[in-house]
JSON list of C-alpha atoms in Angstrom, two decimals:
[
{"chain": "K", "resi": 89, "resn": "GLN", "atom": "CA", "xyz": [-0.13, 0.09, 0.12]},
{"chain": "K", "resi": 90, "resn": "LYS", "atom": "CA", "xyz": [1.74, 3.45, -1.29]},
{"chain": "K", "resi": 91, "resn": "GLU", "atom": "CA", "xyz": [1.40, 5.82, 1.43]},
{"chain": "K", "resi": 92, "resn": "VAL", "atom": "CA", "xyz": [2.19, 9.82, 1.12]},
{"chain": "K", "resi": 93, "resn": "GLU", "atom": "CA", "xyz": [2.13, 11.61, 4.67]},
{"chain": "K", "resi": 94, "resn": "GLN", "atom": "CA", "xyz": [1.92, 15.17, 4.98]},
{"chain": "K", "resi": 95, "resn": "ASN", "atom": "CA", "xyz": [1.02, 17.63, 8.29]},
{"chain": "K", "resi": 96, "resn": "SER", "atom": "CA", "xyz": [-2.21, 18.33, 8.03]},
{"chain": "K", "resi": 97, "resn": "GLY", "atom": "CA", "xyz": [-1.73, 21.54, 9.42]},
{"chain": "K", "resi": 98, "resn": "PRO", "atom": "CA", "xyz": [-2.93, 24.54, 9.57]},
{"chain": "K", "resi": 99, "resn": "LEU", "atom": "CA", "xyz": [0.60, 25.93, 9.09]},
{"chain": "K", "resi": 100, "resn": "SER", "atom": "CA", "xyz": [0.48, 29.43, 9.81]},
{"chain": "K", "resi": 101, "resn": "VAL", "atom": "CA", "xyz": [3.00, 31.65, 8.28]},
{"chain": "K", "resi": 102, "resn": "PRO", "atom": "CA", "xyz": [3.45, 35.89, 8.11]},
{"chain": "K", "resi": 103, "resn": "GLU", "atom": "CA", "xyz": [3.09, 37.78, 5.00]},
{"chain": "K", "resi": 104, "resn": "GLY", "atom": "CA", "xyz": [6.75, 37.92, 3.26]},
{"chain": "K", "resi": 105, "resn": "ALA", "atom": "CA", "xyz": [8.00, 34.94, 5.58]},
{"chain": "K", "resi": 106, "resn": "ILE", "atom": "CA", "xyz": [9.07, 31.61, 3.86]},
{"chain": "K", "resi": 107, "resn": "ALA", "atom": "CA", "xyz": [6.77, 28.97, 4.30]},
{"chain": "K", "resi": 108, "resn": "SER", "atom": "CA", "xyz": [8.15, 25.38, 4.58]},
{"chain": "K", "resi": 109, "resn": "LEU", "atom": "CA", "xyz": [5.69, 22.25, 3.97]},
{"chain": "K", "resi": 110, "resn": "ASN", "atom": "CA", "xyz": [6.96, 18.32, 4.05]},
{"chain": "K", "resi": 111, "resn": "CYS", "atom": "CA", "xyz": [5.91, 15.22, 2.58]},
{"chain": "K", "resi": 112, "resn": "THR", "atom": "CA", "xyz": [7.31, 11.52, 3.30]},
{"chain": "K", "resi": 113, "resn": "TYR", "atom": "CA", "xyz": [6.50, 8.66, 0.80]},
{"chain": "K", "resi": 114, "resn": "SER", "atom": "CA", "xyz": [6.30, 5.50, 1.68]},
{"chain": "K", "resi": 115, "resn": "ASP", "atom": "CA", "xyz": [7.51, 3.30, -1.70]},
{"chain": "K", "resi": 116, "resn": "ARG", "atom": "CA", "xyz": [11.13, 3.39, -2.41]},
{"chain": "K", "resi": 117, "resn": "VAL", "atom": "CA", "xyz": [10.51, 2.91, -6.27]},
{"chain": "K", "resi": 118, "resn": "SER", "atom": "CA", "xyz": [8.43, 5.96, -6.33]},
{"chain": "K", "resi": 119, "resn": "GLN", "atom": "CA", "xyz": [10.02, 8.50, -9.64]},
{"chain": "K", "resi": 120, "resn": "SER", "atom": "CA", "xyz": [8.11, 11.17, -10.00]},
{"chain": "K", "resi": 121, "resn": "PHE", "atom": "CA", "xyz": [6.79, 13.80, -7.22]},
{"chain": "K", "resi": 122, "resn": "PHE", "atom": "CA", "xyz": [4.81, 16.92, -7.56]},
{"chain": "K", "resi": 123, "resn": "TRP", "atom": "CA", "xyz": [3.41, 20.04, -5.67]},
{"chain": "K", "resi": 124, "resn": "TYR", "atom": "CA", "xyz": [-0.34, 20.34, -5.92]},
{"chain": "K", "resi": 125, "resn": "ARG", "atom": "CA", "xyz": [-2.25, 23.94, -4.60]},
{"chain": "K", "resi": 126, "resn": "GLN", "atom": "CA", "xyz": [-6.12, 23.18, -4.24]},
{"chain": "K", "resi": 127, "resn": "TYR", "atom": "CA", "xyz": [-8.34, 26.23, -2.88]},
{"chain": "K", "resi": 128, "resn": "SER", "atom": "CA", "xyz": [-11.35, 25.34, -1.18]},
{"chain": "K", "resi": 129, "resn": "GLY", "atom": "CA", "xyz": [-13.95, 23.78, -3.37]},
{"chain": "K", "resi": 130, "resn": "LYS", "atom": "CA", "xyz": [-11.28, 23.92, -6.27]},
{"chain": "K", "resi": 131, "resn": "SER", "atom": "CA", "xyz": [-9.28, 21.74, -8.58]},
{"chain": "K", "resi": 132, "resn": "PRO", "atom": "CA", "xyz": [-5.55, 20.69, -7.61]},
{"chain": "K", "resi": 133, "resn": "GLU", "atom": "CA", "xyz": [-3.47, 22.80, -9.35]},
{"chain": "K", "resi": 134, "resn": "LEU", "atom": "CA", "xyz": [0.23, 21.85, -10.47]},
{"chain": "K", "resi": 135, "resn": "ILE", "atom": "CA", "xyz": [2.60, 24.12, -8.92]},
{"chain": "K", "resi": 136, "resn": "MET", "atom": "CA", "xyz": [6.07, 21.74, -9.05]},
{"chain": "K", "resi": 137, "resn": "SER", "atom": "CA", "xyz": [7.66, 18.61, -10.32]},
{"chain": "K", "resi": 138, "resn": "ILE", "atom": "CA", "xyz": [10.80, 16.59, -9.56]},
{"chain": "K", "resi": 139, "resn": "TYR", "atom": "CA", "xyz": [12.21, 14.12, -10.98]},
{"chain": "K", "resi": 140, "resn": "SER", "atom": "CA", "xyz": [15.64, 13.87, -9.09]},
{"chain": "K", "resi": 141, "resn": "ASN", "atom": "CA", "xyz": [17.81, 14.33, -6.10]},
{"chain": "K", "resi": 142, "resn": "GLY", "atom": "CA", "xyz": [18.31, 18.28, -5.00]},
{"chain": "K", "resi": 143, "resn": "ASP", "atom": "CA", "xyz": [16.68, 21.21, -5.92]},
{"chain": "K", "resi": 144, "resn": "LYS", "atom": "CA", "xyz": [14.24, 22.49, -8.11]},
{"chain": "K", "resi": 145, "resn": "GLU", "atom": "CA", "xyz": [13.72, 26.40, -8.32]},
{"chain": "K", "resi": 146, "resn": "ASP", "atom": "CA", "xyz": [10.52, 27.96, -10.35]},
{"chain": "K", "resi": 147, "resn": "GLY", "atom": "CA", "xyz": [10.03, 31.61, -9.45]},
{"chain": "K", "resi": 148, "resn": "ARG", "atom": "CA", "xyz": [9.09, 31.80, -5.96]},
{"chain": "K", "resi": 149, "resn": "PHE", "atom": "CA", "xyz": [8.63, 27.89, -5.11]},
{"chain": "K", "resi": 150, "resn": "THR", "atom": "CA", "xyz": [11.92, 25.41, -4.30]},
{"chain": "K", "resi": 151, "resn": "ALA", "atom": "CA", "xyz": [10.79, 21.79, -4.39]},
{"chain": "K", "resi": 152, "resn": "GLN", "atom": "CA", "xyz": [13.70, 19.79, -2.76]},
{"chain": "K", "resi": 153, "resn": "LEU", "atom": "CA", "xyz": [13.95, 15.82, -3.05]},
{"chain": "K", "resi": 154, "resn": "ASN", "atom": "CA", "xyz": [15.91, 13.23, -0.98]},
{"chain": "K", "resi": 155, "resn": "LYS", "atom": "CA", "xyz": [14.92, 9.77, -2.55]},
{"chain": "K", "resi": 156, "resn": "ALA", "atom": "CA", "xyz": [17.46, 7.60, -0.03]},
{"chain": "K", "resi": 157, "resn": "SER", "atom": "CA", "xyz": [15.30, 9.60, 3.00]},
{"chain": "K", "resi": 158, "resn": "GLN", "atom": "CA", "xyz": [11.71, 9.44, 0.75]},
{"chain": "K", "resi": 159, "resn": "TYR", "atom": "CA", "xyz": [11.52, 13.06, 1.26]},
{"chain": "K", "resi": 160, "resn": "VAL", "atom": "CA", "xyz": [9.88, 16.08, -0.75]},
{"chain": "K", "resi": 161, "resn": "SER", "atom": "CA", "xyz": [9.85, 19.83, 0.44]},
{"chain": "K", "resi": 162, "resn": "LEU", "atom": "CA", "xyz": [8.25, 22.84, -0.86]},
{"chain": "K", "resi": 163, "resn": "LEU", "atom": "CA", "xyz": [9.43, 26.05, -0.28]},
{"chain": "K", "resi": 164, "resn": "ILE", "atom": "CA", "xyz": [7.74, 28.99, -0.49]},
{"chain": "K", "resi": 165, "resn": "ARG", "atom": "CA", "xyz": [9.30, 32.81, -0.62]},
{"chain": "K", "resi": 166, "resn": "ASP", "atom": "CA", "xyz": [8.05, 35.67, -0.11]},
{"chain": "K", "resi": 167, "resn": "SER", "atom": "CA", "xyz": [4.35, 34.27, 0.61]},
{"chain": "K", "resi": 168, "resn": "GLN", "atom": "CA", "xyz": [1.30, 36.07, -0.32]},
{"chain": "K", "resi": 169, "resn": "PRO", "atom": "CA", "xyz": [-2.12, 36.13, 1.30]},
{"chain": "K", "resi": 170, "resn": "SER", "atom": "CA", "xyz": [-3.07, 34.29, -2.45]},
{"chain": "K", "resi": 171, "resn": "ASP", "atom": "CA", "xyz": [-0.99, 31.29, -1.38]},
{"chain": "K", "resi": 172, "resn": "SER", "atom": "CA", "xyz": [-3.01, 30.41, 1.59]},
{"chain": "K", "resi": 173, "resn": "ALA", "atom": "CA", "xyz": [-4.13, 26.96, 0.10]},
{"chain": "K", "resi": 174, "resn": "THR", "atom": "CA", "xyz": [-3.98, 23.51, 0.75]},
{"chain": "K", "resi": 175, "resn": "TYR", "atom": "CA", "xyz": [-0.87, 21.99, -0.68]},
{"chain": "K", "resi": 176, "resn": "LEU", "atom": "CA", "xyz": [-0.99, 18.65, -1.80]},
{"chain": "K", "resi": 177, "resn": "CYS", "atom": "CA", "xyz": [2.53, 16.41, -2.56]},
{"chain": "K", "resi": 178, "resn": "ALA", "atom": "CA", "xyz": [1.39, 13.61, -5.02]},
{"chain": "K", "resi": 179, "resn": "VAL", "atom": "CA", "xyz": [3.69, 10.92, -5.92]},
{"chain": "K", "resi": 180, "resn": "GLU", "atom": "CA", "xyz": [4.14, 8.39, -9.09]},
{"chain": "K", "resi": 181, "resn": "GLY", "atom": "CA", "xyz": [5.33, 4.97, -9.17]},
{"chain": "K", "resi": 182, "resn": "ARG", "atom": "CA", "xyz": [6.97, 2.78, -11.77]},
{"chain": "K", "resi": 183, "resn": "GLY", "atom": "CA", "xyz": [5.96, 5.15, -14.88]},
{"chain": "K", "resi": 184, "resn": "GLY", "atom": "CA", "xyz": [3.90, 4.23, -17.52]},
{"chain": "K", "resi": 185, "resn": "ALA", "atom": "CA", "xyz": [0.54, 4.93, -16.84]},
{"chain": "K", "resi": 186, "resn": "ASP", "atom": "CA", "xyz": [0.40, 4.98, -12.26]},
{"chain": "K", "resi": 187, "resn": "GLY", "atom": "CA", "xyz": [-1.85, 7.10, -10.92]},
{"chain": "K", "resi": 188, "resn": "LEU", "atom": "CA", "xyz": [-0.91, 9.53, -8.56]},
{"chain": "K", "resi": 189, "resn": "THR", "atom": "CA", "xyz": [-0.82, 8.70, -5.08]},
{"chain": "K", "resi": 190, "resn": "PHE", "atom": "CA", "xyz": [-1.67, 11.95, -2.91]},
{"chain": "K", "resi": 191, "resn": "GLY", "atom": "CA", "xyz": [-1.25, 13.09, 0.60]},
{"chain": "K", "resi": 192, "resn": "LYS", "atom": "CA", "xyz": [-3.97, 14.16, 2.37]},
{"chain": "K", "resi": 193, "resn": "GLY", "atom": "CA", "xyz": [-2.41, 17.87, 2.31]},
{"chain": "K", "resi": 194, "resn": "THR", "atom": "CA", "xyz": [-1.29, 20.99, 4.16]},
{"chain": "K", "resi": 195, "resn": "HIS", "atom": "CA", "xyz": [-3.47, 23.79, 5.20]},
{"chain": "K", "resi": 196, "resn": "LEU", "atom": "CA", "xyz": [-1.32, 26.74, 4.67]},
{"chain": "K", "resi": 197, "resn": "ILE", "atom": "CA", "xyz": [-2.52, 30.06, 6.22]},
{"chain": "K", "resi": 198, "resn": "ILE", "atom": "CA", "xyz": [-0.57, 33.65, 5.43]},
{"chain": "K", "resi": 199, "resn": "GLN", "atom": "CA", "xyz": [-1.32, 36.21, 7.82]},
{"chain": "K", "resi": 200, "resn": "PRO", "atom": "CA", "xyz": [-1.64, 39.93, 6.18]},
{"chain": "A", "resi": 291, "resn": "GLU", "atom": "CA", "xyz": [-3.49, 27.63, -22.16]},
{"chain": "A", "resi": 292, "resn": "PRO", "atom": "CA", "xyz": [-4.83, 24.55, -23.02]},
{"chain": "A", "resi": 293, "resn": "GLU", "atom": "CA", "xyz": [-7.17, 23.19, -20.23]},
{"chain": "A", "resi": 294, "resn": "VAL", "atom": "CA", "xyz": [-9.06, 19.82, -19.51]},
{"chain": "A", "resi": 295, "resn": "THR", "atom": "CA", "xyz": [-13.09, 20.50, -19.54]},
{"chain": "A", "resi": 296, "resn": "GLN", "atom": "CA", "xyz": [-15.24, 18.65, -17.28]},
{"chain": "A", "resi": 297, "resn": "THR", "atom": "CA", "xyz": [-19.33, 18.42, -17.72]},
{"chain": "A", "resi": 298, "resn": "PRO", "atom": "CA", "xyz": [-21.28, 18.75, -15.76]},
{"chain": "A", "resi": 299, "resn": "SER", "atom": "CA", "xyz": [-20.43, 20.72, -12.84]},
{"chain": "A", "resi": 300, "resn": "HIS", "atom": "CA", "xyz": [-22.78, 19.46, -10.78]},
{"chain": "A", "resi": 301, "resn": "GLN", "atom": "CA", "xyz": [-24.55, 16.26, -11.59]},
{"chain": "A", "resi": 302, "resn": "VAL", "atom": "CA", "xyz": [-27.86, 15.33, -8.63]},
{"chain": "A", "resi": 303, "resn": "THR", "atom": "CA", "xyz": [-28.44, 11.74, -9.37]},
{"chain": "A", "resi": 304, "resn": "GLN", "atom": "CA", "xyz": [-31.33, 9.11, -7.57]},
{"chain": "A", "resi": 305, "resn": "MET", "atom": "CA", "xyz": [-29.45, 6.26, -5.32]},
{"chain": "A", "resi": 306, "resn": "GLY", "atom": "CA", "xyz": [-29.66, 3.57, -7.92]},
{"chain": "A", "resi": 307, "resn": "GLN", "atom": "CA", "xyz": [-29.28, 5.38, -11.48]},
{"chain": "A", "resi": 308, "resn": "GLU", "atom": "CA", "xyz": [-26.48, 5.20, -13.76]},
{"chain": "A", "resi": 309, "resn": "VAL", "atom": "CA", "xyz": [-24.18, 8.64, -13.81]},
{"chain": "A", "resi": 310, "resn": "ILE", "atom": "CA", "xyz": [-21.83, 9.36, -17.06]},
{"chain": "A", "resi": 311, "resn": "LEU", "atom": "CA", "xyz": [-19.20, 12.09, -16.56]},
{"chain": "A", "resi": 312, "resn": "ARG", "atom": "CA", "xyz": [-17.47, 13.49, -19.31]},
{"chain": "A", "resi": 313, "resn": "CYS", "atom": "CA", "xyz": [-14.19, 14.70, -19.74]},
{"chain": "A", "resi": 314, "resn": "VAL", "atom": "CA", "xyz": [-12.21, 16.50, -22.58]},
{"chain": "A", "resi": 315, "resn": "PRO", "atom": "CA", "xyz": [-8.46, 15.96, -22.35]},
{"chain": "A", "resi": 316, "resn": "ILE", "atom": "CA", "xyz": [-5.77, 18.69, -23.48]},
{"chain": "A", "resi": 317, "resn": "SER", "atom": "CA", "xyz": [-5.69, 17.47, -27.32]},
{"chain": "A", "resi": 318, "resn": "ASN", "atom": "CA", "xyz": [-2.08, 16.64, -27.54]},
{"chain": "A", "resi": 319, "resn": "HIS", "atom": "CA", "xyz": [-2.02, 14.42, -24.31]},
{"chain": "A", "resi": 320, "resn": "LEU", "atom": "CA", "xyz": [-1.76, 10.64, -24.20]},
{"chain": "A", "resi": 321, "resn": "TYR", "atom": "CA", "xyz": [-2.50, 9.73, -20.88]},
{"chain": "A", "resi": 322, "resn": "PHE", "atom": "CA", "xyz": [-6.45, 10.41, -19.47]},
{"chain": "A", "resi": 323, "resn": "TYR", "atom": "CA", "xyz": [-6.90, 9.60, -15.22]},
{"chain": "A", "resi": 324, "resn": "TRP", "atom": "CA", "xyz": [-9.79, 9.87, -13.07]},
{"chain": "A", "resi": 325, "resn": "TYR", "atom": "CA", "xyz": [-9.88, 10.60, -9.64]},
{"chain": "A", "resi": 326, "resn": "ARG", "atom": "CA", "xyz": [-12.47, 11.15, -6.92]},
{"chain": "A", "resi": 327, "resn": "GLN", "atom": "CA", "xyz": [-12.13, 13.26, -3.39]},
{"chain": "A", "resi": 328, "resn": "ILE", "atom": "CA", "xyz": [-14.92, 12.97, -1.28]},
{"chain": "A", "resi": 329, "resn": "LEU", "atom": "CA", "xyz": [-15.64, 15.70, 0.83]},
{"chain": "A", "resi": 330, "resn": "GLY", "atom": "CA", "xyz": [-12.75, 16.68, 3.51]},
{"chain": "A", "resi": 331, "resn": "GLN", "atom": "CA", "xyz": [-10.39, 13.78, 2.32]},
{"chain": "A", "resi": 332, "resn": "LYS", "atom": "CA", "xyz": [-7.40, 12.95, 0.02]},
{"chain": "A", "resi": 333, "resn": "VAL", "atom": "CA", "xyz": [-7.57, 12.82, -3.65]},
{"chain": "A", "resi": 334, "resn": "GLU", "atom": "CA", "xyz": [-8.19, 9.26, -4.99]},
{"chain": "A", "resi": 335, "resn": "PHE", "atom": "CA", "xyz": [-6.97, 7.46, -7.94]},
{"chain": "A", "resi": 336, "resn": "LEU", "atom": "CA", "xyz": [-9.74, 5.66, -9.85]},
{"chain": "A", "resi": 337, "resn": "VAL", "atom": "CA", "xyz": [-8.01, 4.72, -13.35]},
{"chain": "A", "resi": 338, "resn": "SER", "atom": "CA", "xyz": [-5.92, 5.21, -15.94]},
{"chain": "A", "resi": 339, "resn": "PHE", "atom": "CA", "xyz": [-6.02, 4.74, -20.02]},
{"chain": "A", "resi": 340, "resn": "TYR", "atom": "CA", "xyz": [-3.72, 4.62, -22.52]},
{"chain": "A", "resi": 341, "resn": "ASN", "atom": "CA", "xyz": [-4.16, 3.42, -26.09]},
{"chain": "A", "resi": 342, "resn": "ASN", "atom": "CA", "xyz": [-7.47, 2.84, -25.90]},
{"chain": "A", "resi": 343, "resn": "GLU", "atom": "CA", "xyz": [-7.12, 0.67, -22.76]},
{"chain": "A", "resi": 344, "resn": "ILE", "atom": "CA", "xyz": [-7.44, 0.74, -19.07]},
{"chain": "A", "resi": 345, "resn": "SER", "atom": "CA", "xyz": [-3.74, 0.93, -17.86]},
{"chain": "A", "resi": 346, "resn": "GLU", "atom": "CA", "xyz": [-4.05, 0.63, -14.23]},
{"chain": "A", "resi": 347, "resn": "LYS", "atom": "CA", "xyz": [-6.83, 1.03, -11.71]},
{"chain": "A", "resi": 348, "resn": "SER", "atom": "CA", "xyz": [-7.14, 1.13, -8.05]},
{"chain": "A", "resi": 349, "resn": "GLU", "atom": "CA", "xyz": [-9.04, -1.02, -5.66]},
{"chain": "A", "resi": 350, "resn": "ILE", "atom": "CA", "xyz": [-12.12, 1.52, -5.53]},
{"chain": "A", "resi": 351, "resn": "PHE", "atom": "CA", "xyz": [-12.30, 0.94, -9.24]},
{"chain": "A", "resi": 352, "resn": "ASP", "atom": "CA", "xyz": [-15.04, -1.83, -9.23]},
{"chain": "A", "resi": 353, "resn": "ASP", "atom": "CA", "xyz": [-17.25, -3.22, -11.44]},
{"chain": "A", "resi": 354, "resn": "GLN", "atom": "CA", "xyz": [-19.89, -0.70, -10.69]},
{"chain": "A", "resi": 355, "resn": "PHE", "atom": "CA", "xyz": [-17.37, 1.87, -13.07]},
{"chain": "A", "resi": 356, "resn": "SER", "atom": "CA", "xyz": [-16.21, 1.85, -16.40]},
{"chain": "A", "resi": 357, "resn": "VAL", "atom": "CA", "xyz": [-14.44, 4.25, -18.79]},
{"chain": "A", "resi": 358, "resn": "GLU", "atom": "CA", "xyz": [-14.44, 4.87, -22.55]},
{"chain": "A", "resi": 359, "resn": "ARG", "atom": "CA", "xyz": [-13.29, 7.17, -24.97]},
{"chain": "A", "resi": 360, "resn": "PRO", "atom": "CA", "xyz": [-15.69, 7.26, -27.42]},
{"chain": "A", "resi": 361, "resn": "ASP", "atom": "CA", "xyz": [-14.19, 9.58, -29.94]},
{"chain": "A", "resi": 362, "resn": "GLY", "atom": "CA", "xyz": [-10.88, 11.66, -30.33]},
{"chain": "A", "resi": 363, "resn": "SER", "atom": "CA", "xyz": [-11.66, 14.00, -28.04]},
{"chain": "A", "resi": 364, "resn": "ASN", "atom": "CA", "xyz": [-13.67, 12.92, -25.30]},
{"chain": "A", "resi": 365, "resn": "PHE", "atom": "CA", "xyz": [-13.39, 10.69, -22.05]},
{"chain": "A", "resi": 366, "resn": "THR", "atom": "CA", "xyz": [-15.93, 9.41, -20.18]},
{"chain": "A", "resi": 367, "resn": "LEU", "atom": "CA", "xyz": [-16.77, 7.48, -16.91]},
{"chain": "A", "resi": 368, "resn": "LYS", "atom": "CA", "xyz": [-19.59, 5.78, -16.06]},
{"chain": "A", "resi": 369, "resn": "ILE", "atom": "CA", "xyz": [-20.96, 5.09, -12.71]},
{"chain": "A", "resi": 370, "resn": "ARG", "atom": "CA", "xyz": [-23.95, 2.25, -12.51]},
{"chain": "A", "resi": 371, "resn": "SER", "atom": "CA", "xyz": [-26.36, 1.81, -9.77]},
{"chain": "A", "resi": 372, "resn": "THR", "atom": "CA", "xyz": [-24.90, 4.76, -7.54]},
{"chain": "A", "resi": 373, "resn": "LYS", "atom": "CA", "xyz": [-24.75, 4.54, -4.09]},
{"chain": "A", "resi": 374, "resn": "LEU", "atom": "CA", "xyz": [-25.12, 7.30, -1.18]},
{"chain": "A", "resi": 375, "resn": "GLU", "atom": "CA", "xyz": [-21.07, 6.72, -0.72]},
{"chain": "A", "resi": 376, "resn": "ASP", "atom": "CA", "xyz": [-20.52, 7.70, -4.41]},
{"chain": "A", "resi": 377, "resn": "SER", "atom": "CA", "xyz": [-21.26, 11.10, -3.27]},
{"chain": "A", "resi": 378, "resn": "ALA", "atom": "CA", "xyz": [-17.52, 13.16, -4.32]},
{"chain": "A", "resi": 379, "resn": "MET", "atom": "CA", "xyz": [-15.99, 15.43, -6.74]},
{"chain": "A", "resi": 380, "resn": "TYR", "atom": "CA", "xyz": [-14.96, 13.76, -9.51]},
{"chain": "A", "resi": 381, "resn": "PHE", "atom": "CA", "xyz": [-11.87, 15.15, -11.13]},
{"chain": "A", "resi": 382, "resn": "CYS", "atom": "CA", "xyz": [-10.44, 14.06, -14.86]},
{"chain": "A", "resi": 383, "resn": "ALA", "atom": "CA", "xyz": [-6.56, 14.45, -15.59]},
{"chain": "A", "resi": 384, "resn": "SER", "atom": "CA", "xyz": [-4.60, 14.15, -18.55]},
{"chain": "A", "resi": 385, "resn": "GLY", "atom": "CA", "xyz": [-0.89, 14.17, -18.97]},
{"chain": "A", "resi": 386, "resn": "ALA", "atom": "CA", "xyz": [1.16, 13.98, -22.44]},
{"chain": "A", "resi": 387, "resn": "ASN", "atom": "CA", "xyz": [3.00, 10.99, -21.60]},
{"chain": "A", "resi": 388, "resn": "SER", "atom": "CA", "xyz": [4.10, 8.73, -18.48]},
{"chain": "A", "resi": 389, "resn": "ASN", "atom": "CA", "xyz": [5.97, 10.49, -15.81]},
{"chain": "A", "resi": 390, "resn": "GLN", "atom": "CA", "xyz": [4.52, 13.95, -17.03]},
{"chain": "A", "resi": 391, "resn": "PRO", "atom": "CA", "xyz": [2.41, 16.33, -14.94]},
{"chain": "A", "resi": 392, "resn": "GLN", "atom": "CA", "xyz": [-1.27, 15.47, -14.98]},
{"chain": "A", "resi": 393, "resn": "HIS", "atom": "CA", "xyz": [-3.44, 18.70, -15.67]},
{"chain": "A", "resi": 394, "resn": "PHE", "atom": "CA", "xyz": [-6.89, 18.25, -13.71]},
{"chain": "A", "resi": 395, "resn": "GLY", "atom": "CA", "xyz": [-9.89, 19.96, -14.49]},
{"chain": "A", "resi": 396, "resn": "ASP", "atom": "CA", "xyz": [-12.65, 21.52, -12.75]},
{"chain": "A", "resi": 397, "resn": "GLY", "atom": "CA", "xyz": [-14.00, 18.29, -11.01]},
{"chain": "A", "resi": 398, "resn": "THR", "atom": "CA", "xyz": [-17.65, 17.35, -11.70]},
{"chain": "A", "resi": 399, "resn": "ARG", "atom": "CA", "xyz": [-19.48, 17.46, -7.83]},
{"chain": "A", "resi": 400, "resn": "LEU", "atom": "CA", "xyz": [-22.01, 14.06, -7.72]},
{"chain": "A", "resi": 401, "resn": "SER", "atom": "CA", "xyz": [-24.70, 14.26, -5.31]},
{"chain": "A", "resi": 402, "resn": "ILE", "atom": "CA", "xyz": [-26.36, 11.01, -4.77]},
{"chain": "A", "resi": 403, "resn": "LEU", "atom": "CA", "xyz": [-29.49, 11.49, -2.98]}
]
């Protein structure tokens, strides 16, 4: 049974600060890792994808992957109130047309 | 920017009835997926579809469910003999290739009465 674990929060961060979101996964052969943002009542929106160990930066977002520790993280710099949402960590397995295994998500609140 | 479109946005159905949820994936994508999210719970994978056949399915995707790509653009999820516990948001997603990011539609809220 593939598992993806996230702290459900809420995680409260002041505006302008760095928000740090974490995720662990159980299936060691997982190859692809994604962060999605989900506003209440809306669909998941892709934020970042990462496939190899290390850091990947895109604007204010940085994804970090450590396959040995089975750990993925997302950093949001200069947090804005519009970043307030639930952030979903998703993991894809062996390739082909594997479905994504999602965590329950971390509810992030950016305080103005 | 290309997007996945889903219809209807909200479907209300009596228990025991059949429903068909419709999706138009992004046009050059090859992989298609259905997920569901029960209110307050995590997004759960149902089924993936590639090259006109089911590629993978979860334990949730039992004989009550079926998928079809009836033409070159639509991708449908049929739920037969609906149950109260089928009430959820159903999301369609598509991906350009395996392991590529999946892009989600806005979802269909299915309410079973």
